[in-house]
């Protein structure tokens, strides 16, 4: 794990890339800020989490780091030990964790539940939506509770790398590290609560007709498996939905639960 900081003193703000080794956008963003070393008004910690997985171009070495928190100093796997070390490095910080997906080109934020800091910071980020995931064992929130995860776009794309730099800049603006950084002041940022996975029957070819975050109505055909329609039983907003992103689910249902402004 690479841990660096800009500014003097004990940081209360952190940016983490490389939790998943096959998502290069966050690593590139962290490296860019460490190369450019902008003058900071508050100290900030930068982390490339799973360097071994990054080097191997794999999501993880032994197990998914984002299912291994809070981790264990003497744990059996690389990621158990790394999860513990990451908690030690940034556990008390207000943290941005940079990710990318195979399902969506624009940015959105994920939190376990909205807290005071995330209500204030999320409307200052160029994200399409905020998704509350609820408690889910092993995720970064178990070691670094004040985390906002941002999905920056398609895994490995130039746009995701560009987005990661932009959202990091905005996050550092909103947290007072780079107080002059330009940030949006959203007044209409939708908040969704994550629901159930949308199962995908075994097939050769999949299609998805729905757009992420755009409501699918009851009775609507939103996907197909080998040409057979997949129809919504009830209305939902799709999240992380794609034809081939996951092996056995299309994505997840979500319900709109509110709006943030800031
Ligand atoms: Zn990820």
PDB file of C-alpha atoms and ligand atoms in Angstrom:
ATOM      1  CA  UNK A   1       0.000   0.000   0.000  1.00  0.00           C
ATOM      2  CA  UNK A   2       1.308   3.424  -0.932  1.00  0.00           C
ATOM      3  CA  UNK A   3       0.440   6.112   1.636  1.00  0.00           C
ATOM      4  CA  UNK A   4       1.544   9.697   1.066  1.00  0.00           C
ATOM      5  CA  UNK A   5       0.384  13.068   2.254  1.00  0.00           C
ATOM      6  CA  UNK A   6       0.355  16.669   1.212  1.00  0.00           C
ATOM      7  CA  UNK A   7       0.545  19.367   3.894  1.00  0.00           C
ATOM      8  CA  UNK A   8       1.769  19.212   7.477  1.00  0.00           C
ATOM      9  CA  UNK A   9       0.015  17.617  10.434  1.00  0.00           C
ATOM     10  CA  UNK A  10      -2.310  14.661  10.892  1.00  0.00           C
ATOM     11  CA  UNK A  11      -4.763  14.550   7.948  1.00  0.00           C
ATOM     12  CA  UNK A  12      -8.522  14.428   8.508  1.00  0.00           C
ATOM     13  CA  UNK A  13      -9.196  14.065   4.777  1.00  0.00           C
ATOM     14  CA  UNK A  14      -8.105  11.228   2.488  1.00  0.00           C
ATOM     15  CA  UNK A  15      -8.392  10.061  -1.114  1.00  0.00           C
ATOM     16  CA  UNK A  16      -8.055   6.340  -1.863  1.00  0.00           C
ATOM     17  CA  UNK A  17      -7.556   4.723  -5.268  1.00  0.00           C
ATOM     18  CA  UNK A  18      -6.745   1.157  -6.195  1.00  0.00           C
ATOM     19  CA  UNK A  19      -9.083  -0.642  -3.793  1.00  0.00           C
ATOM     20  CA  UNK A  20      -9.724  -2.778  -6.862  1.00  0.00           C
ATOM     21  CA  UNK A  21      -6.562  -3.438  -8.839  1.00  0.00           C
ATOM     22  CA  UNK A  22      -8.304  -3.514 -12.221  1.00  0.00           C
ATOM     23  CA  UNK A  23      -9.787  -0.014 -11.845  1.00  0.00           C
ATOM     24  CA  UNK A  24      -6.925   2.263 -12.918  1.00  0.00           C
ATOM     25  CA  UNK A  25      -8.787   5.618 -12.770  1.00  0.00           C
ATOM     26  CA  UNK A  26      -8.334   6.131  -9.024  1.00  0.00           C
ATOM     27  CA  UNK A  27      -4.681   5.166  -9.092  1.00  0.00           C
ATOM     28  CA  UNK A  28      -4.043   7.637 -11.916  1.00  0.00           C
ATOM     29  CA  UNK A  29      -5.870  10.430 -10.040  1.00  0.00           C
ATOM     30  CA  UNK A  30      -3.912   9.836  -6.826  1.00  0.00           C
ATOM     31  CA  UNK A  31      -0.626   9.755  -8.749  1.00  0.00           C
ATOM     32  CA  UNK A  32      -1.499  12.973 -10.581  1.00  0.00           C
ATOM     33  CA  UNK A  33      -2.105  14.891  -7.334  1.00  0.00           C
ATOM     34  CA  UNK A  34       1.103  13.490  -5.824  1.00  0.00           C
ATOM     35  CA  UNK A  35       3.058  14.522  -8.934  1.00  0.00           C
ATOM     36  CA  UNK A  36       1.558  18.008  -9.083  1.00  0.00           C
ATOM     37  CA  UNK A  37       1.669  18.547  -5.288  1.00  0.00           C
ATOM     38  CA  UNK A  38      -0.823  21.455  -5.163  1.00  0.00           C
ATOM     39  CA  UNK A  39      -0.577  23.812  -2.155  1.00  0.00           C
ATOM     40  CA  UNK A  40      -3.141  22.611   0.406  1.00  0.00           C
ATOM     41  CA  UNK A  41      -4.985  24.520   3.134  1.00  0.00           C
ATOM     42  CA  UNK A  42      -5.409  21.320   5.216  1.00  0.00           C
ATOM     43  CA  UNK A  43      -3.287  18.162   5.196  1.00  0.00           C
ATOM     44  CA  UNK A  44      -4.628  15.324   3.060  1.00  0.00           C
ATOM     45  CA  UNK A  45      -3.616  11.683   2.802  1.00  0.00           C
ATOM     46  CA  UNK A  46      -3.424   9.915  -0.577  1.00  0.00           C
ATOM     47  CA  UNK A  47      -3.474   6.138  -0.789  1.00  0.00           C
ATOM     48  CA  UNK A  48      -3.016   3.537  -3.525  1.00  0.00           C
ATOM     49  CA  UNK A  49      -4.537   0.629  -1.659  1.00  0.00           C
ATOM     50  CA  UNK A  50      -3.935  -2.689  -3.394  1.00  0.00           C
ATOM     51  CA  UNK A  51      -0.648  -2.062  -5.193  1.00  0.00           C
ATOM     52  CA  UNK A  52      -0.036  -5.801  -5.678  1.00  0.00           C
ATOM     53  CA  UNK A  53      -3.395  -6.210  -7.459  1.00  0.00           C
ATOM     54  CA  UNK A  54      -2.762  -3.038  -9.492  1.00  0.00           C
ATOM     55  CA  UNK A  55       0.586  -4.462 -10.624  1.00  0.00           C
ATOM     56  CA  UNK A  56      -1.113  -7.704 -11.616  1.00  0.00           C
ATOM     57  CA  UNK A  57      -4.006  -5.849 -13.300  1.00  0.00           C
ATOM     58  CA  UNK A  58      -6.451  -7.931 -11.241  1.00  0.00           C
ATOM     59  CA  UNK A  59      -9.366  -6.923  -9.038  1.00  0.00           C
ATOM     60  CA  UNK A  60      -7.660  -8.549  -6.036  1.00  0.00           C
ATOM     61  CA  UNK A  61      -4.898 -10.972  -5.124  1.00  0.00           C
ATOM     62  CA  UNK A  62      -6.713 -13.366  -2.781  1.00  0.00           C
ATOM     63  CA  UNK A  63     -10.120 -11.875  -1.973  1.00  0.00           C
ATOM     64  CA  UNK A  64     -12.124  -8.734  -2.763  1.00  0.00           C
ATOM     65  CA  UNK A  65     -10.670  -5.990  -0.554  1.00  0.00           C
ATOM     66  CA  UNK A  66     -14.057  -4.246  -0.474  1.00  0.00           C
ATOM     67  CA  UNK A  67     -15.533  -7.319   1.249  1.00  0.00           C
ATOM     68  CA  UNK A  68     -12.636  -7.767   3.692  1.00  0.00           C
ATOM     69  CA  UNK A  69     -13.077  -4.765   6.020  1.00  0.00           C
ATOM     70  CA  UNK A  70     -12.394  -4.155   8.848  1.00  0.00           C
ATOM     71  CA  UNK A  71      -9.650  -6.703   8.176  1.00  0.00           C
ATOM     72  CA  UNK A  72      -7.132  -8.309  10.471  1.00  0.00           C
ATOM     73  CA  UNK A  73      -3.482  -7.433  11.106  1.00  0.00           C
ATOM     74  CA  UNK A  74      -2.609 -11.151  11.215  1.00  0.00           C
ATOM     75  CA  UNK A  75      -5.248 -12.230   8.686  1.00  0.00           C
ATOM     76  CA  UNK A  76      -4.823 -15.217   6.407  1.00  0.00           C
ATOM     77  CA  UNK A  77      -5.063 -13.295   3.133  1.00  0.00           C
ATOM     78  CA  UNK A  78      -3.264 -10.311   1.647  1.00  0.00           C
ATOM     79  CA  UNK A  79      -6.549  -8.389   1.520  1.00  0.00           C
ATOM     80  CA  UNK A  80      -7.443  -9.145   5.182  1.00  0.00           C
ATOM     81  CA  UNK A  81      -4.138  -7.606   6.247  1.00  0.00           C
ATOM     82  CA  UNK A  82      -4.458  -4.747   3.768  1.00  0.00           C
ATOM     83  CA  UNK A  83      -7.989  -3.890   4.936  1.00  0.00           C
ATOM     84  CA  UNK A  84      -6.659  -3.564   8.485  1.00  0.00           C
ATOM     85  CA  UNK A  85      -3.756  -1.400   7.316  1.00  0.00           C
ATOM     86  CA  UNK A  86      -6.058   0.875   5.308  1.00  0.00           C
ATOM     87  CA  UNK A  87      -8.276   1.336   8.366  1.00  0.00           C
ATOM     88  CA  UNK A  88      -5.182   2.310  10.375  1.00  0.00           C
ATOM     89  CA  UNK A  89      -4.106   4.791   7.680  1.00  0.00           C
ATOM     90  CA  UNK A  90      -7.393   6.619   7.003  1.00  0.00           C
ATOM     91  CA  UNK A  91     -10.014   5.214   9.417  1.00  0.00           C
ATOM     92  CA  UNK A  92     -10.661   8.581  11.070  1.00  0.00           C
ATOM     93  CA  UNK A  93     -10.588  10.581   7.835  1.00  0.00           C
ATOM     94  CA  UNK A  94     -13.367  11.952   5.681  1.00  0.00           C
ATOM     95  CA  UNK A  95     -12.508   9.787   2.689  1.00  0.00           C
ATOM     96  CA  UNK A  96     -13.158   9.645  -1.038  1.00  0.00           C
ATOM     97  CA  UNK A  97     -12.738   6.128  -2.488  1.00  0.00           C
ATOM     98  CA  UNK A  98     -12.415   6.056  -6.282  1.00  0.00           C
ATOM     99  CA  UNK A  99     -13.876   3.166  -8.272  1.00  0.00           C
ATOM    100  CA  UNK A 100     -15.106   2.356 -11.783  1.00  0.00           C
ATOM    101  CA  UNK A 101     -17.696  -0.043 -13.202  1.00  0.00           C
ATOM    102  CA  UNK A 102     -18.673  -2.006 -16.279  1.00  0.00           C
ATOM    103  CA  UNK A 103     -22.162  -0.555 -16.243  1.00  0.00           C
ATOM    104  CA  UNK A 104     -22.242   3.237 -16.472  1.00  0.00           C
ATOM    105  CA  UNK A 105     -20.225   6.015 -18.070  1.00  0.00           C
ATOM    106  CA  UNK A 106     -21.184   8.867 -15.746  1.00  0.00           C
ATOM    107  CA  UNK A 107     -20.257   9.344 -12.089  1.00  0.00           C
ATOM    108  CA  UNK A 108     -22.397   8.414  -9.105  1.00  0.00           C
ATOM    109  CA  UNK A 109     -21.725   8.204  -5.382  1.00  0.00           C
ATOM    110  CA  UNK A 110     -22.302   5.339  -2.961  1.00  0.00           C
ATOM    111  CA  UNK A 111     -22.578   5.631   0.827  1.00  0.00           C
ATOM    112  CA  UNK A 112     -23.795   3.082   3.359  1.00  0.00           C
ATOM    113  CA  UNK A 113     -26.151   5.736   4.708  1.00  0.00           C
ATOM    114  CA  UNK A 114     -26.189   9.500   4.438  1.00  0.00           C
ATOM    115  CA  UNK A 115     -24.472  11.263   7.314  1.00  0.00           C
ATOM    116  CA  UNK A 116     -23.926  14.921   8.028  1.00  0.00           C
ATOM    117  CA  UNK A 117     -20.635  15.055   6.098  1.00  0.00           C
ATOM    118  CA  UNK A 118     -21.928  13.198   3.048  1.00  0.00           C
ATOM    119  CA  UNK A 119     -25.079  15.342   2.910  1.00  0.00           C
ATOM    120  CA  UNK A 120     -22.779  18.370   2.761  1.00  0.00           C
ATOM    121  CA  UNK A 121     -20.139  16.977   0.374  1.00  0.00           C
ATOM    122  CA  UNK A 122     -22.147  14.995  -2.210  1.00  0.00           C
ATOM    123  CA  UNK A 123     -23.965  18.039  -3.703  1.00  0.00           C
ATOM    124  CA  UNK A 124     -20.518  19.547  -4.347  1.00  0.00           C
ATOM    125  CA  UNK A 125     -19.529  16.622  -6.589  1.00  0.00           C
ATOM    126  CA  UNK A 126     -20.362  16.180 -10.284  1.00  0.00           C
ATOM    127  CA  UNK A 127     -22.234  12.947  -9.633  1.00  0.00           C
ATOM    128  CA  UNK A 128     -25.495  11.875 -11.227  1.00  0.00           C
ATOM    129  CA  UNK A 129     -26.949  10.414  -8.036  1.00  0.00           C
ATOM    130  CA  UNK A 130     -26.208   9.201  -4.523  1.00  0.00           C
ATOM    131  CA  UNK A 131     -26.983   5.566  -3.724  1.00  0.00           C
ATOM    132  CA  UNK A 132     -27.444   4.446  -0.130  1.00  0.00           C
ATOM    133  CA  UNK A 133     -26.381   0.806   0.041  1.00  0.00           C
ATOM    134  CA  UNK A 134     -27.323   0.129   3.667  1.00  0.00           C
ATOM    135  CA  UNK A 135     -25.082  -1.964   5.887  1.00  0.00           C
ATOM    136  CA  UNK A 136     -23.199  -4.619   3.933  1.00  0.00           C
ATOM    137  CA  UNK A 137     -20.558  -6.636   5.725  1.00  0.00           C
ATOM    138  CA  UNK A 138     -16.957  -6.174   4.718  1.00  0.00           C
ATOM    139  CA  UNK A 139     -17.162  -2.920   2.805  1.00  0.00           C
ATOM    140  CA  UNK A 140     -14.901   0.054   3.455  1.00  0.00           C
ATOM    141  CA  UNK A 141     -17.519   1.678   5.706  1.00  0.00           C
ATOM    142  CA  UNK A 142     -16.695  -0.994   8.338  1.00  0.00           C
ATOM    143  CA  UNK A 143     -13.234   0.545   8.780  1.00  0.00           C
ATOM    144  CA  UNK A 144     -13.607   4.074   7.382  1.00  0.00           C
ATOM    145  CA  UNK A 145     -17.166   5.131   8.238  1.00  0.00           C
ATOM    146  CA  UNK A 146     -16.965   8.606   6.708  1.00  0.00           C
ATOM    147  CA  UNK A 147     -16.366   7.379   3.169  1.00  0.00           C
ATOM    148  CA  UNK A 148     -17.979   8.440  -0.080  1.00  0.00           C
ATOM    149  CA  UNK A 149     -17.340   5.942  -2.847  1.00  0.00           C
ATOM    150  CA  UNK A 150     -17.536   7.385  -6.359  1.00  0.00           C
ATOM    151  CA  UNK A 151     -17.917   5.231  -9.440  1.00  0.00           C
ATOM    152  CA  UNK A 152     -16.066   7.277 -12.052  1.00  0.00           C
ATOM    153  CA  UNK A 153     -17.192   5.598 -15.294  1.00  0.00           C
ATOM    154  CA  UNK A 154     -16.274   2.590 -17.411  1.00  0.00           C
ATOM    155  CA  UNK A 155     -13.368   0.585 -16.070  1.00  0.00           C
ATOM    156  CA  UNK A 156     -10.168   1.411 -17.946  1.00  0.00           C
ATOM    157  CA  UNK A 157     -11.663   4.297 -19.969  1.00  0.00           C
ATOM    158  CA  UNK A 158      -9.964   7.653 -20.448  1.00  0.00           C
ATOM    159  CA  UNK A 159     -13.215   9.330 -19.376  1.00  0.00           C
ATOM    160  CA  UNK A 160     -13.167   7.520 -16.012  1.00  0.00           C
ATOM    161  CA  UNK A 161      -9.597   8.702 -15.420  1.00  0.00           C
ATOM    162  CA  UNK A 162     -10.594  12.275 -16.280  1.00  0.00           C
ATOM    163  CA  UNK A 163     -13.669  12.024 -14.040  1.00  0.00           C
ATOM    164  CA  UNK A 164     -11.571  10.676 -11.147  1.00  0.00           C
ATOM    165  CA  UNK A 165      -9.314  13.733 -11.256  1.00  0.00           C
ATOM    166  CA  UNK A 166     -12.323  16.066 -11.470  1.00  0.00           C
ATOM    167  CA  UNK A 167     -14.216  14.501  -8.568  1.00  0.00           C
ATOM    168  CA  UNK A 168     -11.071  14.397  -6.434  1.00  0.00           C
ATOM    169  CA  UNK A 169     -10.568  18.103  -7.062  1.00  0.00           C
ATOM    170  CA  UNK A 170     -14.202  18.802  -6.139  1.00  0.00           C
ATOM    171  CA  UNK A 171     -13.975  16.619  -3.010  1.00  0.00           C
ATOM    172  CA  UNK A 172     -10.838  18.482  -1.915  1.00  0.00           C
ATOM    173  CA  UNK A 173     -12.660  21.750  -2.609  1.00  0.00           C
ATOM    174  CA  UNK A 174     -15.691  20.719  -0.545  1.00  0.00           C
ATOM    175  CA  UNK A 175     -13.537  19.533   2.381  1.00  0.00           C
ATOM    176  CA  UNK A 176     -11.427  22.714   2.478  1.00  0.00           C
ATOM    177  CA  UNK A 177      -8.176  21.093   1.341  1.00  0.00           C
ATOM    178  CA  UNK A 178      -8.253  23.058  -1.924  1.00  0.00           C
ATOM    179  CA  UNK A 179     -10.728  25.800  -0.957  1.00  0.00           C
ATOM    180  CA  UNK A 180     -10.434  27.537  -4.322  1.00  0.00           C
ATOM    181  CA  UNK A 181     -11.277  24.430  -6.357  1.00  0.00           C
ATOM    182  CA  UNK A 182     -14.401  24.808  -8.470  1.00  0.00           C
ATOM    183  CA  UNK A 183     -17.300  22.669  -7.327  1.00  0.00           C
ATOM    184  CA  UNK A 184     -20.934  22.490  -8.349  1.00  0.00           C
ATOM    185  CA  UNK A 185     -23.624  23.442  -5.857  1.00  0.00           C
ATOM    186  CA  UNK A 186     -26.312  20.951  -6.736  1.00  0.00           C
ATOM    187  CA  UNK A 187     -29.869  21.687  -5.692  1.00  0.00           C
ATOM    188  CA  UNK A 188     -31.475  18.581  -7.149  1.00  0.00           C
ATOM    189  CA  UNK A 189     -29.169  15.634  -6.507  1.00  0.00           C
ATOM    190  CA  UNK A 190     -31.329  12.500  -6.373  1.00  0.00           C
ATOM    191  CA  UNK A 191     -30.816   9.941  -3.601  1.00  0.00           C
ATOM    192  CA  UNK A 192     -31.673   6.270  -4.080  1.00  0.00           C
ATOM    193  CA  UNK A 193     -31.792   3.358  -1.656  1.00  0.00           C
ATOM    194  CA  UNK A 194     -30.353   0.140  -3.068  1.00  0.00           C
ATOM    195  CA  UNK A 195     -32.756  -2.796  -3.216  1.00  0.00           C
ATOM    196  CA  UNK A 196     -32.515  -6.333  -4.520  1.00  0.00           C
ATOM    197  CA  UNK A 197     -30.277  -7.800  -7.189  1.00  0.00           C
ATOM    198  CA  UNK A 198     -31.998  -8.387 -10.550  1.00  0.00           C
ATOM    199  CA  UNK A 199     -31.327 -12.030 -11.424  1.00  0.00           C
ATOM    200  CA  UNK A 200     -30.096 -12.965 -14.888  1.00  0.00           C
ATOM    201  CA  UNK A 201     -31.066 -16.351 -16.318  1.00  0.00           C
ATOM    202  CA  UNK A 202     -28.282 -18.355 -17.974  1.00  0.00           C
ATOM    203  CA  UNK A 203     -28.149 -17.364 -21.667  1.00  0.00           C
ATOM    204  CA  UNK A 204     -25.743 -16.628 -24.491  1.00  0.00           C
ATOM    205  CA  UNK A 205     -26.859 -13.086 -25.248  1.00  0.00           C
ATOM    206  CA  UNK A 206     -28.182 -10.345 -23.020  1.00  0.00           C
ATOM    207  CA  UNK A 207     -29.678  -6.963 -23.782  1.00  0.00           C
ATOM    208  CA  UNK A 208     -30.583  -4.124 -21.437  1.00  0.00           C
ATOM    209  CA  UNK A 209     -33.075  -1.475 -22.533  1.00  0.00           C
ATOM    210  CA  UNK A 210     -33.348   0.520 -19.299  1.00  0.00           C
ATOM    211  CA  UNK A 211     -31.079   3.430 -18.383  1.00  0.00           C
ATOM    212  CA  UNK A 212     -29.473   3.494 -14.960  1.00  0.00           C
ATOM    213  CA  UNK A 213     -31.357   5.803 -12.541  1.00  0.00           C
ATOM    214  CA  UNK A 214     -34.295   6.200 -15.008  1.00  0.00           C
ATOM    215  CA  UNK A 215     -37.471   4.672 -13.626  1.00  0.00           C
ATOM    216  CA  UNK A 216     -38.688   1.378 -15.071  1.00  0.00           C
ATOM    217  CA  UNK A 217     -42.454   1.041 -14.777  1.00  0.00           C
ATOM    218  CA  UNK A 218     -44.357  -2.067 -13.699  1.00  0.00           C
ATOM    219  CA  UNK A 219     -44.976  -4.226 -16.774  1.00  0.00           C
ATOM    220  CA  UNK A 220     -42.114  -2.670 -18.738  1.00  0.00           C
ATOM    221  CA  UNK A 221     -39.653  -4.906 -20.599  1.00  0.00           C
ATOM    222  CA  UNK A 222     -36.272  -3.699 -19.373  1.00  0.00           C
ATOM    223  CA  UNK A 223     -33.940  -6.458 -20.560  1.00  0.00           C
ATOM    224  CA  UNK A 224     -33.757  -9.682 -22.535  1.00  0.00           C
ATOM    225  CA  UNK A 225     -31.897 -12.980 -22.222  1.00  0.00           C
ATOM    226  CA  UNK A 226     -31.483 -14.820 -25.558  1.00  0.00           C
ATOM    227  CA  UNK A 227     -34.333 -12.692 -26.924  1.00  0.00           C
ATOM    228  CA  UNK A 228     -36.721 -13.529 -24.080  1.00  0.00           C
ATOM    229  CA  UNK A 229     -38.187 -10.416 -22.444  1.00  0.00           C
ATOM    230  CA  UNK A 230     -37.439  -9.622 -18.806  1.00  0.00           C
ATOM    231  CA  UNK A 231     -40.431  -7.675 -17.451  1.00  0.00           C
ATOM    232  CA  UNK A 232     -40.632  -5.554 -14.279  1.00  0.00           C
ATOM    233  CA  UNK A 233     -43.112  -6.848 -11.663  1.00  0.00           C
ATOM    234  CA  UNK A 234     -43.123  -3.448 -10.015  1.00  0.00           C
ATOM    235  CA  UNK A 235     -41.609  -0.038 -10.693  1.00  0.00           C
ATOM    236  CA  UNK A 236     -37.958   0.517  -9.795  1.00  0.00           C
ATOM    237  CA  UNK A 237     -34.901   2.580 -10.642  1.00  0.00           C
ATOM    238  CA  UNK A 238     -32.057   0.455 -12.038  1.00  0.00           C
ATOM    239  CA  UNK A 239     -28.577   0.849 -10.555  1.00  0.00           C
ATOM    240  CA  UNK A 240     -25.334  -0.763 -11.766  1.00  0.00           C
ATOM    241  CA  UNK A 241     -27.355  -2.388 -14.534  1.00  0.00           C
ATOM    242  CA  UNK A 242     -25.638  -3.746 -17.623  1.00  0.00           C
ATOM    243  CA  UNK A 243     -25.888  -6.657 -20.041  1.00  0.00           C
ATOM    244  CA  UNK A 244     -22.556  -8.274 -19.184  1.00  0.00           C
ATOM    245  CA  UNK A 245     -21.159  -6.492 -16.090  1.00  0.00           C
ATOM    246  CA  UNK A 246     -22.008  -9.307 -13.674  1.00  0.00           C
ATOM    247  CA  UNK A 247     -22.212 -13.021 -14.243  1.00  0.00           C
ATOM    248  CA  UNK A 248     -25.606 -13.774 -12.687  1.00  0.00           C
ATOM    249  CA  UNK A 249     -27.350 -10.442 -12.134  1.00  0.00           C
ATOM    250  CA  UNK A 250     -28.243  -7.585 -14.482  1.00  0.00           C
ATOM    251  CA  UNK A 251     -27.751  -5.105 -11.663  1.00  0.00           C
ATOM    252  CA  UNK A 252     -29.842  -3.856  -8.765  1.00  0.00           C
ATOM    253  CA  UNK A 253     -33.195  -2.284  -8.116  1.00  0.00           C
ATOM    254  CA  UNK A 254     -33.344   0.977  -6.182  1.00  0.00           C
ATOM    255  CA  UNK A 255     -36.025   3.297  -4.893  1.00  0.00           C
ATOM    256  CA  UNK A 256     -35.866   7.076  -4.982  1.00  0.00           C
ATOM    257  CA  UNK A 257     -35.772   8.285  -1.368  1.00  0.00           C
ATOM    258  CA  UNK A 258     -34.927  11.971  -1.563  1.00  0.00           C
ATOM    259  CA  UNK A 259     -32.964  14.892  -2.933  1.00  0.00           C
ATOM    260  CA  UNK A 260     -29.843  16.664  -1.684  1.00  0.00           C
ATOM    261  CA  UNK A 261     -28.812  20.257  -2.189  1.00  0.00           C
ATOM    262  CA  UNK A 262     -25.762  22.143  -1.111  1.00  0.00           C
TER     263      UNK A 262
HETATM  264 ZN1  LIG B   1     -14.162  -0.917  -7.445  1.00  0.00          ZN
END
